[in-house]
Amino acid sequence: MEQASTTTMAPALAPTDVELQQQVLDELAWGGRVRPSEIGVAAHDGIVTLGGGISSYLACMAAQEATHRVRGVRAIWEAAHQTWPSGRTCRLWA
């Protein structure tokens, strides 16, 4: 009789702050809807802070979506908000 394998995979370690920051920047660049040069990215214990200027509401939402796609991101810090002439608000930018 064959024995079932009891091999278990070790849980993935959370990325370091520097790794998480770079992964977010890479994801922003990959998506193409946001220029990473427009955005400052910082990370601490899975919380990502985005800052800088952004050209449009759609770019702001794209940045938020891209950041949430990165493994290890627990939250995005929403320190301030910006309102565009259309009246739409994005709570990410200082």
Coordinates of C-alpha atoms in Angstrom, one line a residue:
M1 CA 0.0 0.0 0.0
E2 CA 1.3 3.5 -0.9
Q3 CA 1.6 6.1 1.9
A4 CA 0.2 9.5 1.4
S5 CA 2.7 12.3 1.3
T6 CA 2.8 14.4 4.5
T7 CA 4.9 17.1 3.0
T8 CA 3.7 20.6 4.0
M9 CA 4.7 23.9 2.5
A10 CA 6.2 26.5 4.8
P11 CA 4.0 29.6 5.0
A12 CA 5.3 32.4 2.8
L13 CA 7.1 35.1 4.8
A14 CA 5.8 38.6 4.5
P15 CA 8.0 40.9 2.4
T16 CA 10.2 43.4 4.1
D17 CA 9.3 47.1 4.0
V18 CA 11.8 47.7 1.2
E19 CA 10.6 44.7 -0.8
L20 CA 7.0 45.8 -0.4
Q21 CA 7.8 49.3 -1.5
Q22 CA 9.6 48.0 -4.6
Q23 CA 6.8 45.5 -5.4
V24 CA 4.2 48.4 -5.3
L25 CA 6.4 50.5 -7.6
D26 CA 6.8 47.6 -10.0
E27 CA 3.0 47.0 -10.0
L28 CA 2.3 50.7 -10.7
A29 CA 4.8 50.6 -13.6
W30 CA 3.4 47.3 -15.0
G31 CA -0.2 48.6 -15.0
G32 CA 0.7 51.6 -17.2
R33 CA -2.1 53.8 -16.0
V34 CA 0.0 55.5 -13.4
R35 CA 3.6 56.9 -13.8
P36 CA 5.5 55.7 -10.7
S37 CA 7.6 58.9 -10.9
E38 CA 4.4 60.8 -9.9
I39 CA 4.0 58.8 -6.7
G40 CA 6.0 58.4 -3.6
V41 CA 5.7 55.0 -2.0
A42 CA 6.6 54.1 1.6
A43 CA 5.8 50.8 3.4
H44 CA 5.8 49.8 7.1
D45 CA 4.5 46.5 8.4
G46 CA 2.3 46.0 5.4
I47 CA 0.8 49.5 5.4
V48 CA 1.6 51.4 2.2
T49 CA 1.6 55.2 2.1
L50 CA 1.2 56.8 -1.3
G51 CA 2.0 60.5 -1.8
G52 CA 2.8 63.0 -4.4
G53 CA 0.8 64.5 -7.2
I54 CA -1.5 62.6 -9.5
S55 CA -3.0 63.7 -12.8
S56 CA -6.5 62.4 -12.6
Y57 CA -9.1 60.7 -10.5
L58 CA -8.9 57.6 -12.7
A59 CA -5.1 57.5 -12.2
C60 CA -5.7 57.8 -8.5
M61 CA -8.1 54.8 -8.5
A62 CA -5.7 52.8 -10.7
A63 CA -2.9 53.5 -8.1
Q64 CA -5.1 52.2 -5.3
E65 CA -6.1 49.1 -7.2
A66 CA -2.5 48.3 -8.2
T67 CA -1.3 48.7 -4.6
H68 CA -4.0 46.3 -3.3
R69 CA -2.9 43.7 -5.9
V70 CA 0.5 43.4 -4.3
R71 CA 0.9 40.4 -1.9
G72 CA 1.6 41.7 1.6
V73 CA -0.2 45.0 1.4
R74 CA -2.6 45.1 4.4
A75 CA -3.8 48.7 4.0
I76 CA -3.2 51.9 2.2
W77 CA -2.7 55.0 4.3
E78 CA -5.1 57.8 3.3
A79 CA -3.5 60.8 4.8
A80 CA -5.3 63.5 2.8
H81 CA -7.4 63.9 -0.2
Q82 CA -7.5 65.7 -3.5
T83 CA -10.6 67.0 -5.3
W84 CA -10.7 67.5 -9.1
P85 CA -12.9 70.0 -10.9
S86 CA -15.4 67.2 -11.7
G87 CA -16.0 67.0 -7.9
R88 CA -14.6 63.5 -7.5
T89 CA -12.3 62.9 -4.6
C90 CA -9.5 60.5 -4.0
R91 CA -8.4 60.1 -0.4
L92 CA -4.7 59.2 -1.1
W93 CA -2.8 62.2 -1.9
A94 CA -1.2 64.9 0.2

